[in-house]
mmCIF file of C-alpha atoms in Angstrom:
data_model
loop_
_atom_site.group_PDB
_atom_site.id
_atom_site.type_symbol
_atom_site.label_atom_id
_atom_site.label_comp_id
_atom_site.label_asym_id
_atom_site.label_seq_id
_atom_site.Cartn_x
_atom_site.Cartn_y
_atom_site.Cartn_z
ATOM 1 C CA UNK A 291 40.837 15.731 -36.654
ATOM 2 C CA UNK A 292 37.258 14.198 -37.277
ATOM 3 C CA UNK A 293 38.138 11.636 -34.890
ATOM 4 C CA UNK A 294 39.141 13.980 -32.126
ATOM 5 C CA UNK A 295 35.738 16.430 -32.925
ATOM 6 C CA UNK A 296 33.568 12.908 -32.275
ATOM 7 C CA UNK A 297 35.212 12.272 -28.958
ATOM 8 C CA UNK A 298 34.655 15.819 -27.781
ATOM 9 C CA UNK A 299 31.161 15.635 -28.371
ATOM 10 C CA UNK A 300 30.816 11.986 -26.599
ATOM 11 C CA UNK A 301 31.995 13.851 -23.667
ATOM 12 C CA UNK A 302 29.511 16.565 -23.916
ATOM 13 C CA UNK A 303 26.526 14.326 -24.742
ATOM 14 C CA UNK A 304 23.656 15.322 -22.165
ATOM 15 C CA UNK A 305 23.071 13.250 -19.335
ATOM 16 C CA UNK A 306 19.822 12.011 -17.282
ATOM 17 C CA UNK A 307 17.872 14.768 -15.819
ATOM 18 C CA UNK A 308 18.054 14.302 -12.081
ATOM 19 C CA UNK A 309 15.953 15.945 -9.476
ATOM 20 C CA UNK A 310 17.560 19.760 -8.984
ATOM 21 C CA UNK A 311 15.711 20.078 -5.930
ATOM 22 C CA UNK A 312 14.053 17.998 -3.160
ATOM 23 C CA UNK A 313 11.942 18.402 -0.426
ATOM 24 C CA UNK A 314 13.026 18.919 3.540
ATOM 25 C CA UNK A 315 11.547 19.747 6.363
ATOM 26 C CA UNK A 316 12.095 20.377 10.400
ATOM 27 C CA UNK A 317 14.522 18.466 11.807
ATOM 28 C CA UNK A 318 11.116 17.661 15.040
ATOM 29 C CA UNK A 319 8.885 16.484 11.986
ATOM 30 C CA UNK A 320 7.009 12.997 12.807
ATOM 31 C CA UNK A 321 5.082 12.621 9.824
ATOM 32 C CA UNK A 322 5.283 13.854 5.736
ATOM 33 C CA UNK A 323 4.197 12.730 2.872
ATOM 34 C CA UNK A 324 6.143 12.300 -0.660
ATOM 35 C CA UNK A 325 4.848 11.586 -4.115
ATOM 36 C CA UNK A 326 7.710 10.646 -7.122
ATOM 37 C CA UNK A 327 7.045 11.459 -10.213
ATOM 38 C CA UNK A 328 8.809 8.672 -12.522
ATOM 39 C CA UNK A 329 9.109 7.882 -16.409
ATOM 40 C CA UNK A 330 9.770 4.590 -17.863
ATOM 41 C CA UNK A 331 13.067 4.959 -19.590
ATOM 42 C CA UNK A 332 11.127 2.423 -22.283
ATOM 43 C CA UNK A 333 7.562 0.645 -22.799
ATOM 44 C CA UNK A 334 7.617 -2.266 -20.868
ATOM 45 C CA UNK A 335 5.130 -4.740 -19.170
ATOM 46 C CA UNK A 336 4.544 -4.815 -15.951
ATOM 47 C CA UNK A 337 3.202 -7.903 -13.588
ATOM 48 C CA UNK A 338 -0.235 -7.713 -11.788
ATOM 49 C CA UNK A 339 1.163 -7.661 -8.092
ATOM 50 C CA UNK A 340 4.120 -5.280 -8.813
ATOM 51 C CA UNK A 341 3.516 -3.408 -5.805
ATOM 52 C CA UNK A 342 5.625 -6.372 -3.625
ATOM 53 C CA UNK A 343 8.169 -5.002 -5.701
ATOM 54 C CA UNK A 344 7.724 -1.401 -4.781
ATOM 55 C CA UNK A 345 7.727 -1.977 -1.291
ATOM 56 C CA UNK A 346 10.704 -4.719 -1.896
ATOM 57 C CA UNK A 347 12.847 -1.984 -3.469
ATOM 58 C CA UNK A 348 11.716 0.762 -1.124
ATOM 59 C CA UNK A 349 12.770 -1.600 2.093
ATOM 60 C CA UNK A 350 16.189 -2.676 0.256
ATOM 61 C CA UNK A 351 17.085 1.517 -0.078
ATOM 62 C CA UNK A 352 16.446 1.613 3.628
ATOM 63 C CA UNK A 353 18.823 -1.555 4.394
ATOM 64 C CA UNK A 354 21.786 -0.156 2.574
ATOM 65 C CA UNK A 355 21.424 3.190 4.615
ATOM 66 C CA UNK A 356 20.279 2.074 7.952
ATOM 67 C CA UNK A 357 20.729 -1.692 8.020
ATOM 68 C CA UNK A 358 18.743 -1.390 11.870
ATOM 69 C CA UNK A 359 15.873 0.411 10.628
ATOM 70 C CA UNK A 360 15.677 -1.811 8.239
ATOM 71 C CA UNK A 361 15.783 -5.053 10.567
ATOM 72 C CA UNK A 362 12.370 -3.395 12.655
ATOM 73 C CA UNK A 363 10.807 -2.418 9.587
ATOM 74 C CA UNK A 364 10.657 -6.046 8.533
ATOM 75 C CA UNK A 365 10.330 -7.860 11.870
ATOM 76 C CA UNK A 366 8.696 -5.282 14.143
ATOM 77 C CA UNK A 367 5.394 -6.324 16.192
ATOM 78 C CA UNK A 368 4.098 -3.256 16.471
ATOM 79 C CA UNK A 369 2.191 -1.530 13.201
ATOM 80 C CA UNK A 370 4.671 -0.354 10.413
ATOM 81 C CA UNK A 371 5.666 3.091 10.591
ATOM 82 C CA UNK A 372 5.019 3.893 6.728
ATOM 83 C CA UNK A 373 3.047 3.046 3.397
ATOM 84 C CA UNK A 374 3.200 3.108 -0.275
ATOM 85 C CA UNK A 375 1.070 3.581 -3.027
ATOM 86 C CA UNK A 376 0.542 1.877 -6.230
ATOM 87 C CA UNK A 377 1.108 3.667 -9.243
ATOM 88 C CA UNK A 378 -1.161 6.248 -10.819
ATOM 89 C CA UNK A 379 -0.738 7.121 -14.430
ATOM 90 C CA UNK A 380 -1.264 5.998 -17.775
ATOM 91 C CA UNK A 381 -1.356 1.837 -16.898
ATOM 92 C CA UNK A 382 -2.665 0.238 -19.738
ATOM 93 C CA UNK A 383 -4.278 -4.117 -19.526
ATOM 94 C CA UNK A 384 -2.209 -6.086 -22.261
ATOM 95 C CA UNK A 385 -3.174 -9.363 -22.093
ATOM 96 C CA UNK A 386 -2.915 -10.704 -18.539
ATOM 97 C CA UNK A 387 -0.089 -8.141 -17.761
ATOM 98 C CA UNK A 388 0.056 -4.126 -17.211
ATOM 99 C CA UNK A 389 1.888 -1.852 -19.908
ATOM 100 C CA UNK A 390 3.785 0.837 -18.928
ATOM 101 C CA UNK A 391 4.113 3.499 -21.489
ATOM 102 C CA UNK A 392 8.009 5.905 -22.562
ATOM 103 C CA UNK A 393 7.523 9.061 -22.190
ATOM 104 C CA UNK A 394 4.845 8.875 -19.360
ATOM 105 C CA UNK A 395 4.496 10.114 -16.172
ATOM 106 C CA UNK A 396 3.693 7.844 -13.222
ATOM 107 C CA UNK A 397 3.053 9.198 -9.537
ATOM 108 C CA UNK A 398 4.270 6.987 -6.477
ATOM 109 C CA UNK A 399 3.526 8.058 -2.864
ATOM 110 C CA UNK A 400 5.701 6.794 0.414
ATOM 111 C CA UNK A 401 4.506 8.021 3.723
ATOM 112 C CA UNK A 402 6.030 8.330 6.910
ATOM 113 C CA UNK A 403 4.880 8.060 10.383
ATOM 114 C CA UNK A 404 7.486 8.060 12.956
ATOM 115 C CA UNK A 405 10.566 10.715 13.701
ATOM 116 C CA UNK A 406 12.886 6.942 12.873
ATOM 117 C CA UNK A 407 11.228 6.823 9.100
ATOM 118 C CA UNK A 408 10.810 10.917 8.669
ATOM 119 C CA UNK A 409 14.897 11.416 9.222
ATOM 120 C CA UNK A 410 15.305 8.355 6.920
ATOM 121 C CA UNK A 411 13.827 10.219 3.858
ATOM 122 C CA UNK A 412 15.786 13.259 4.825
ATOM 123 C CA UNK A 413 18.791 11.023 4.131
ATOM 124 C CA UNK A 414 17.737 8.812 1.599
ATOM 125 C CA UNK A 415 17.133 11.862 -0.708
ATOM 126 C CA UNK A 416 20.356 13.122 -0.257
ATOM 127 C CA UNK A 417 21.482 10.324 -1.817
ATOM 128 C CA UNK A 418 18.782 9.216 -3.986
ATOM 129 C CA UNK A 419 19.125 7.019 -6.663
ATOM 130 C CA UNK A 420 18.370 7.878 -10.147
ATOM 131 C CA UNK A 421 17.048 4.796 -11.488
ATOM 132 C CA UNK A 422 13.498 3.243 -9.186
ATOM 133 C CA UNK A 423 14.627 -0.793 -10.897
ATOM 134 C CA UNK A 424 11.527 -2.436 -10.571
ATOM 135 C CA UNK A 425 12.321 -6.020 -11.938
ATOM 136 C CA UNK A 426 11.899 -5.467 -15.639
ATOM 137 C CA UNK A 427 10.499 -2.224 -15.323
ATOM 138 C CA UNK A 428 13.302 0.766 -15.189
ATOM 139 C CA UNK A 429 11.448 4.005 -13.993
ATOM 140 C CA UNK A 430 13.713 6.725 -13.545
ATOM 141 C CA UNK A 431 12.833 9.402 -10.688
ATOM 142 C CA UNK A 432 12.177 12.885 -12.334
ATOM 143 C CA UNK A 433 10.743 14.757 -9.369
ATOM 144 C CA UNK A 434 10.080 14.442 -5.545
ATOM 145 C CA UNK A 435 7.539 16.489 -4.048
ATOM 146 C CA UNK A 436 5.718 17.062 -0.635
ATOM 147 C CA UNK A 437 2.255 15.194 -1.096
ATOM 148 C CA UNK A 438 1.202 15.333 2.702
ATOM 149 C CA UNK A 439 2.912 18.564 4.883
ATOM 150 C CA UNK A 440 5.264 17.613 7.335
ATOM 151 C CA UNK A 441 3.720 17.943 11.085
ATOM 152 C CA UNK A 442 4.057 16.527 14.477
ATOM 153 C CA UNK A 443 1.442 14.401 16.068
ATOM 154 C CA UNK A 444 0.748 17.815 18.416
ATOM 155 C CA UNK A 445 -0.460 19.872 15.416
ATOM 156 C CA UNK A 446 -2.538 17.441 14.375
ATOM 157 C CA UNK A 447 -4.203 17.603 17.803
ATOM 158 C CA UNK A 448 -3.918 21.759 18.084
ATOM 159 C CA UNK A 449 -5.834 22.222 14.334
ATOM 160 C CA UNK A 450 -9.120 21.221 15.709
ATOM 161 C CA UNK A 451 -11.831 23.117 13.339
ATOM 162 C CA UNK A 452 -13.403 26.287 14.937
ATOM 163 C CA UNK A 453 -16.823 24.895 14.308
ATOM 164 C CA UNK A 454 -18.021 21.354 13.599
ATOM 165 C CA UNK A 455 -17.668 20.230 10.091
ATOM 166 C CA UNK A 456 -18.016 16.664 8.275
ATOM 167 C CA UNK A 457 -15.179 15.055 6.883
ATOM 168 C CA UNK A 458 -14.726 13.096 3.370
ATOM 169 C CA UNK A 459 -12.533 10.113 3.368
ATOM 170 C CA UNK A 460 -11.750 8.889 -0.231
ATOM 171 C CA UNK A 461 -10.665 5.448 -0.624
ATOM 172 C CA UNK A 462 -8.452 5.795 -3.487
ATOM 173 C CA UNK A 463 -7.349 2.248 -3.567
ATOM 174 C CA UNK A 464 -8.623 -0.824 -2.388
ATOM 175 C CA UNK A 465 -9.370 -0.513 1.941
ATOM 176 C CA UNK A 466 -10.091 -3.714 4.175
ATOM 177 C CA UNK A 467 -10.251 -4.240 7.730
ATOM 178 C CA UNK A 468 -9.651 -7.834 9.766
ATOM 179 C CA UNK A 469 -12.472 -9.229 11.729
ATOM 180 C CA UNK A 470 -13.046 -12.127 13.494
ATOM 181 C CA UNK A 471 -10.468 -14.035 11.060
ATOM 182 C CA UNK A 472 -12.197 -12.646 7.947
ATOM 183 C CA UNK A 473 -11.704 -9.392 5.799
ATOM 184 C CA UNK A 474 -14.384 -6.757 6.462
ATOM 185 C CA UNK A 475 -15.208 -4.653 3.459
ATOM 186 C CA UNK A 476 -16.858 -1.535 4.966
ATOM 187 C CA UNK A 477 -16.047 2.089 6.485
ATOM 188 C CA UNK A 478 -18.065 1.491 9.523
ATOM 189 C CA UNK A 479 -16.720 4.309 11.600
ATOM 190 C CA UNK A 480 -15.235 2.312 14.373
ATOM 191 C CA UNK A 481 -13.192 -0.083 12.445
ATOM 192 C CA UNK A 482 -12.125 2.725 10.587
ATOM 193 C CA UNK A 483 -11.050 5.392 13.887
ATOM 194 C CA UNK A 484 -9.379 1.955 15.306
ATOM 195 C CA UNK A 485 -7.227 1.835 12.120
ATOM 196 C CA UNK A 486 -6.501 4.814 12.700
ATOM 197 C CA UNK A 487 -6.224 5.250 16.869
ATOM 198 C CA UNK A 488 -3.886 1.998 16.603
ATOM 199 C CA UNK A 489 -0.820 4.428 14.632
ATOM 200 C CA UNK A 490 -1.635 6.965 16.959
ATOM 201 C CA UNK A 491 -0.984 5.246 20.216
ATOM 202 C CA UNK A 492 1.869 3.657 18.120
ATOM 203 C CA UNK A 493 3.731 6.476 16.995
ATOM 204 C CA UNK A 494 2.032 9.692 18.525
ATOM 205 C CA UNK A 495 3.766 9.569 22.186
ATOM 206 C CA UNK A 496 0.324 10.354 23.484
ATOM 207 C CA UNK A 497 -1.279 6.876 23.784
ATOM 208 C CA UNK A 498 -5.273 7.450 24.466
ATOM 209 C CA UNK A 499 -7.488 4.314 26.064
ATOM 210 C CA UNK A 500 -9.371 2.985 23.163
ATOM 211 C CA UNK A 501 -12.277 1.333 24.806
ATOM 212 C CA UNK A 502 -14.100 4.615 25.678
ATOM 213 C CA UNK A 503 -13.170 6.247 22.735
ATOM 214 C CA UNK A 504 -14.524 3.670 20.058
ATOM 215 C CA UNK A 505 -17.686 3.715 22.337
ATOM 216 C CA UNK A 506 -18.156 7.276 21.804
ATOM 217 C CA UNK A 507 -17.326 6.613 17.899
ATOM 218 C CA UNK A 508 -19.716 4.288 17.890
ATOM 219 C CA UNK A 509 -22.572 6.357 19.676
ATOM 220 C CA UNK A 510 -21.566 10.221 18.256
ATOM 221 C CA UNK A 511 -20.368 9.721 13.984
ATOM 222 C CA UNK A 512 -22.966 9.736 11.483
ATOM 223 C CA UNK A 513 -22.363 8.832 7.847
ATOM 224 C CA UNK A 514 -24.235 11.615 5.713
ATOM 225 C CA UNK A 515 -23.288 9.975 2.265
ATOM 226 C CA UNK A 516 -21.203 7.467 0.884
ATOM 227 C CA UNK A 517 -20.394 6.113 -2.992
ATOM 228 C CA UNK A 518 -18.757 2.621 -2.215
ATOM 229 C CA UNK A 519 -17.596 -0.604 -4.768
ATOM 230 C CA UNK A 520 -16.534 -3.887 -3.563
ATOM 231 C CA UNK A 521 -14.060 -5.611 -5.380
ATOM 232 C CA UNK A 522 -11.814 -8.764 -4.928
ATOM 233 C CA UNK A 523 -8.191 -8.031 -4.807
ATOM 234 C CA UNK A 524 -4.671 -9.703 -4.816
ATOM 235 C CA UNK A 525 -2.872 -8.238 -1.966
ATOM 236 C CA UNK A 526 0.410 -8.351 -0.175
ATOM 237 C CA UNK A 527 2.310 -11.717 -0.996
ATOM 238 C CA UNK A 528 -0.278 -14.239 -0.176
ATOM 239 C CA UNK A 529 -3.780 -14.527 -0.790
ATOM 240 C CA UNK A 530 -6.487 -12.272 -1.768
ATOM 241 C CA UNK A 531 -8.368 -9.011 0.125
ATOM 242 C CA UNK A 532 -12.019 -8.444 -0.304
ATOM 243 C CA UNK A 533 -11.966 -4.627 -0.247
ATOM 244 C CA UNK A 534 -13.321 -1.403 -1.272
ATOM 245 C CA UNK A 535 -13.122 1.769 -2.524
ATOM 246 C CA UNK A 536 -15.160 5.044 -2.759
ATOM 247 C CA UNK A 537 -16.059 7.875 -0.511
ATOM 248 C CA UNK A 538 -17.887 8.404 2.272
ATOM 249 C CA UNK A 539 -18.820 12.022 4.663
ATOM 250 C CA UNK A 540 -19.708 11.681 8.167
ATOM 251 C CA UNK A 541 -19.531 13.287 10.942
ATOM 252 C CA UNK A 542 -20.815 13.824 14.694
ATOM 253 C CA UNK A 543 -23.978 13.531 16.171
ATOM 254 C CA UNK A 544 -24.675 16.987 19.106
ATOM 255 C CA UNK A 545 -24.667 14.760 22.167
ATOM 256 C CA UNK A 546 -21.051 13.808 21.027
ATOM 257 C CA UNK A 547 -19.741 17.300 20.546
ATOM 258 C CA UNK A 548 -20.376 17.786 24.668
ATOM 259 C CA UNK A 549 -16.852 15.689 24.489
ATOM 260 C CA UNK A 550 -14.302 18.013 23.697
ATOM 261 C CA UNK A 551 -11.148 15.799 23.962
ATOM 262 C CA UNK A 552 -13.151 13.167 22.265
ATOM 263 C CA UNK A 553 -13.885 15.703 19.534
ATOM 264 C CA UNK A 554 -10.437 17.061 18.974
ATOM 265 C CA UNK A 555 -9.129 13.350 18.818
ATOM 266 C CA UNK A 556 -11.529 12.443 16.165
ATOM 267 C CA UNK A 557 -10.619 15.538 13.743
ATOM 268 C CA UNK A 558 -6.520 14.760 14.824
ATOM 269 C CA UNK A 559 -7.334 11.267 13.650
ATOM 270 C CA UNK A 560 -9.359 12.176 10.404
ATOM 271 C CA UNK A 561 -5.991 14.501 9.241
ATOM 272 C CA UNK A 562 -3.836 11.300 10.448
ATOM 273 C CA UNK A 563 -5.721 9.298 7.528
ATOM 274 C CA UNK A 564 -3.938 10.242 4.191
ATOM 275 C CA UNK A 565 -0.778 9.376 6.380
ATOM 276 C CA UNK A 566 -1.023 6.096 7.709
ATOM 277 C CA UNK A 567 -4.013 4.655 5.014
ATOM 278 C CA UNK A 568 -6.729 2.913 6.324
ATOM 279 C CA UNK A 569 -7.058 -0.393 7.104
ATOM 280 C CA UNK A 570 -4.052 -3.483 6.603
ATOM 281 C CA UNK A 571 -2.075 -4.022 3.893
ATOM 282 C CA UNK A 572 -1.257 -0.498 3.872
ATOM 283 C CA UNK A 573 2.946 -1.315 2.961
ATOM 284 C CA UNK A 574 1.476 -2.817 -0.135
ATOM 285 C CA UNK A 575 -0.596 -0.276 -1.514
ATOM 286 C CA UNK A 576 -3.880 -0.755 -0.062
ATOM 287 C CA UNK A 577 -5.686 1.819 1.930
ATOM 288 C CA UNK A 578 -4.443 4.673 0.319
ATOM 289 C CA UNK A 579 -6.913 7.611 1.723
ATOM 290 C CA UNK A 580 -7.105 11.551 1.132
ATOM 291 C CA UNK A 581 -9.326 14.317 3.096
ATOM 292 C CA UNK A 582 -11.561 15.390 0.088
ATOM 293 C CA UNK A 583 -14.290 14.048 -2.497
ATOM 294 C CA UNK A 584 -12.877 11.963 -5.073
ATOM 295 C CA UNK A 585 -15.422 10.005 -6.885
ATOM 296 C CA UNK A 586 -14.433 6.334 -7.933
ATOM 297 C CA UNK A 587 -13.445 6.087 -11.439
ATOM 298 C CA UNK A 588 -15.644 3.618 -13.864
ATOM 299 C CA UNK A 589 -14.205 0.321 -13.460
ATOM 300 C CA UNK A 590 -11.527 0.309 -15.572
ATOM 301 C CA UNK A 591 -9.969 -2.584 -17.690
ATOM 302 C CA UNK A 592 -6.927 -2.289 -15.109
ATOM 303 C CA UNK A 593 -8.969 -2.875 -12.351
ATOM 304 C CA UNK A 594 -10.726 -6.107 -14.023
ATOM 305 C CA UNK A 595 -7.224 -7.552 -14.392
ATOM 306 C CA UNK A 596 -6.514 -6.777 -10.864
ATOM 307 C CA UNK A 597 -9.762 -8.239 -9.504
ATOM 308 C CA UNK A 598 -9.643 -11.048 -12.132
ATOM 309 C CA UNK A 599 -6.080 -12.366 -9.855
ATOM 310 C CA UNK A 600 -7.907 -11.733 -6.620
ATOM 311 C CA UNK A 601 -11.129 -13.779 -7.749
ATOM 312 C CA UNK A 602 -9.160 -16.686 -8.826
ATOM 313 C CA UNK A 603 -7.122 -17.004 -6.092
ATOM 314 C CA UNK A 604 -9.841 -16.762 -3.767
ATOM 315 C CA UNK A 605 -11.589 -19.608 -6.367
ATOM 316 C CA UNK A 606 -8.823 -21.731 -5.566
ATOM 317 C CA UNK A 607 -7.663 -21.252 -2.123
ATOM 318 C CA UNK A 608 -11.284 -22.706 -1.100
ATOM 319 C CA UNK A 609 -10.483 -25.815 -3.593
ATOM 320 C CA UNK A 610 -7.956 -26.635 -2.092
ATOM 321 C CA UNK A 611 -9.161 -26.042 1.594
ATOM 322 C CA UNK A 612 -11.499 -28.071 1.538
ATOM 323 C CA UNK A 613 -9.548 -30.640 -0.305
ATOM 324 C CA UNK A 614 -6.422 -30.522 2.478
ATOM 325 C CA UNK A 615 -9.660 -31.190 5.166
ATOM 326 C CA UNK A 616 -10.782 -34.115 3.427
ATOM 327 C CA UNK A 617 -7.309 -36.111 3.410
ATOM 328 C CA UNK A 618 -6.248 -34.734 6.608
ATOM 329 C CA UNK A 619 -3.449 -32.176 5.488
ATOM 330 C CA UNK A 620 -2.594 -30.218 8.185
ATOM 331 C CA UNK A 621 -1.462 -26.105 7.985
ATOM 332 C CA UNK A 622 -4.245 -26.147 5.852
ATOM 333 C CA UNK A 623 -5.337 -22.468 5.740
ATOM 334 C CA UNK A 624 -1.205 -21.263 4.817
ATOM 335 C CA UNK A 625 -0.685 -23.479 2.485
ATOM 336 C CA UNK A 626 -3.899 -23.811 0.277
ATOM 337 C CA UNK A 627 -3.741 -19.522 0.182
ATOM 338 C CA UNK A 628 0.032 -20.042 -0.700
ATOM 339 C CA UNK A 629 -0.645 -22.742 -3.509
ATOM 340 C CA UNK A 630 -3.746 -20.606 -4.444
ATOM 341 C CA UNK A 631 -1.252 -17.351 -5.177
ATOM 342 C CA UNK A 632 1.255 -19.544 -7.064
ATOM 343 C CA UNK A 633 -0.807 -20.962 -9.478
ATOM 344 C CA UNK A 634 -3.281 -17.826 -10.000
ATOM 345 C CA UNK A 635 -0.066 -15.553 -10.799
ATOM 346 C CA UNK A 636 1.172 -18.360 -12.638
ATOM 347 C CA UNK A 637 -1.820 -18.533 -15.080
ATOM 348 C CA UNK A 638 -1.676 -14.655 -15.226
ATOM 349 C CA UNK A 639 1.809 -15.155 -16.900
ATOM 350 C CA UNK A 640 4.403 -14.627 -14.437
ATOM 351 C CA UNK A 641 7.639 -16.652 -14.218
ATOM 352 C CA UNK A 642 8.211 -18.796 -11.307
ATOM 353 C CA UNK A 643 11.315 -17.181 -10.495
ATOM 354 C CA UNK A 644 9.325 -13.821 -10.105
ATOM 355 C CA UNK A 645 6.798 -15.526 -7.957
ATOM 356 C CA UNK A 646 9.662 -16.935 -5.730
ATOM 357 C CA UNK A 647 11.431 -13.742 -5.261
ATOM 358 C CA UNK A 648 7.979 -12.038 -4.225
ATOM 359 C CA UNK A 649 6.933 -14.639 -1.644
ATOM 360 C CA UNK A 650 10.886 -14.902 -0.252
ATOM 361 C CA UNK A 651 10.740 -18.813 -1.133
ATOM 362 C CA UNK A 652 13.254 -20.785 -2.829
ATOM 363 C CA UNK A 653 12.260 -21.647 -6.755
ATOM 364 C CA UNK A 654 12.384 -25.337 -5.847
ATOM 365 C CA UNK A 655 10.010 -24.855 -3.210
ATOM 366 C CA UNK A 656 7.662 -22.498 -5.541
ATOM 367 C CA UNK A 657 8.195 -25.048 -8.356
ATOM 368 C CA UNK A 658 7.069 -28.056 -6.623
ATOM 369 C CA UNK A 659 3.758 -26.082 -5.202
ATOM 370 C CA UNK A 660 2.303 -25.295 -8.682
ATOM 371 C CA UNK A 661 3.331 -29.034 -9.645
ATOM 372 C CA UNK A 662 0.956 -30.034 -6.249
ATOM 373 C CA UNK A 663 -1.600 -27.415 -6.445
ATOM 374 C CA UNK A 664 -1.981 -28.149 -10.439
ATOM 375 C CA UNK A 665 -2.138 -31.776 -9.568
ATOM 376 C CA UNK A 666 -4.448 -31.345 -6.707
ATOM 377 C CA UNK A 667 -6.638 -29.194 -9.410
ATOM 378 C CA UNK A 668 -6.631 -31.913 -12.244
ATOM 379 C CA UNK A 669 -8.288 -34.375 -9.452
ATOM 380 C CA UNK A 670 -10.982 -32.171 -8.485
ATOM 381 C CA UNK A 671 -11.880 -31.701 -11.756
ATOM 382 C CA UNK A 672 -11.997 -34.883 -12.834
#
């Protein structure tokens, strides 16, 4: 009898809490926004550029549901139709990696902006999994929730304000532009309305000329205030971002209010921002933007770790540019940044085998770069 009692309650033991209800919306939505709440199942650490594998785990749920959304996702020439964040919580520095803590709650954001990626998520969170497996790091999904309303590109256009208003852009994590072959680390207001305009005419269905338009950004937006911080980042799977974060208001001088259509587009494309992010790198966390004031935390020691990678493989990409140019080494740019990444999240900790699933390159390959860039390193410090 004992023995039969103990099986009885094995049977009965609780099981992991799963989501009891999840967000939808219309089946003509274009664009929504979701934020998971997750929990480490146990403490754990957690490598500096763990947002490759967010978006690595994010784009391997879409393959096993729609293997040919998955296919443009990753090879489409056009921009990407969604975004993710990194994660905000309770991320601790230990050592050279990040500790994630039991019992804590850490928020996620994904962020759709085409009617292909919108009916995706419908799907997906039918059939959700429980567990978000990031390498080494188990989180298990507690709670999805609506972060960003679902809309159409239309409504955006029809919820023009009555009367003319400024509008705060937060930069909640790290925002860059490219220019002219270099990374541009300011909101000027065009480069930031051609982020923006460049989804639009992408996804929107109502492509506007963008010549004439970023003219009359250029001439008609005023920045009233801004509370900006540079920093050096590691971002995406090679190579480092010089970017910033912080907020800035502007908004439009009375000789550009005379252009209505002009107007309307620039307060459709101001509510498109918390969408689509600002700037590149937006699949891998950068860019993240919201519609109110949020002042930049104090640097924290989680964002010295982070800008610690990005310095020193900035610090070494121009070693060893300038060393390839010297003996003659030709794709010199691509593969200084990609020795640079190896052996900067190499000296951070991480295995090899990590750094060769990130960057999609076989470990021999990724073993024999840190032997050359390490090499290459002892020489020009001799």
């Amino acid at each position: 009898m004992p023995k039969a009692a103990a099986s009885t309650k094995c049977k009965t033991e609780p099981q992991p809490k799963f989501p009891s209800s999840l967000p939808t919306w219309a089946d003509d939505t274009e664009l929504v926004g979701l934020v998971f709440e997750l929990e480490p199942t146990t403490s754990t650490s957690l490598y500096s550029q763990y947002t490759i594998g967010l978006h690595a785990w994010f784009l391997d749920q879409v393959r096993q549901l729609n293997p040919e959304l998955s296919a443009y996702l990753h090879d489409g020439e056009s921009e990407k139709p969604f975004n993710i964040s990194a994660l905000s919580g309770q991320l601790l520095a230990s050592g050279r990696q990040l500790q994630l803590e039991a019992k804590q709650i850490y928020r996620w954001h994904v962020n759709a902006l085409s009617p292909r990626v919108v009916q995706f998520l419908k799907q997906w969170l039918t059939e959700l999994p429980q567990i978000l497996d990031l390498r080494d790091a188990p989180l298990q999904i507690k709670q999805v929730s609506i972060a960003h309303p679902s809309a159409t590109y239309a409504q955006l256009l029809q919820l023009s304000p009555e009367k003319p208003s400024n509008v705060n852009f937060s930069f909640v994590s790290p925002t860059s532009f490219r220019r002219k072959g270099h990374h541009f680390p300011l909101p000027v207001p065009v480069n930031l309305f051609h982020s923006y305009l460049r989804r639009w005419n992408d996804f929107s269905g109502m492509p506007i000329e963008p010549e004439p338009f970023l003219d009359w950004i250029d001439e008609g937006v005023i920045i009233h205030q801004h509370h900006l911080e540079s920093m050096k980042v590691a971002a995406g799977k090679r190579g480092s971002v010089t970017g910033f974060t912080g907020v800035m208001s502007c908004g439009l001088s009375k000789p550009a209010l005379a252009n209505s259509d002009f107007t309307q587009l620039f307060y459709a494309l101001a509510r498109l921002a918390p969408y689509c992010g600002t700037g590149h790198k937006t699949t891998f966390g950068l860019g993240q933007t919201r519609l109110d004031w949020v002042e930049p935390e104090v640097s924290s020691p989680i964002q010295v770790l982070t800008n610690l990678l990005g310095e020193r493989i900035d610090e070494l990409t121009a070693l060893f540019t300038a060393q390839r140019k010297r003996t003659g080494g030709d794709r010199t740019d691509k593969i200084a940044s990609t020795w640079a990444t190896i052996l900067a999240r190499r000296e951070m900790g991480e295995s090899l085998q990590v750094i060769s699933q990130d960057l999609e390159m076989p470990y021999a390959t990724v073993k024999t770069y840190v032997k050359l860039a390490r090499r290459m390193l002892r020489t020009l410090t001799l």
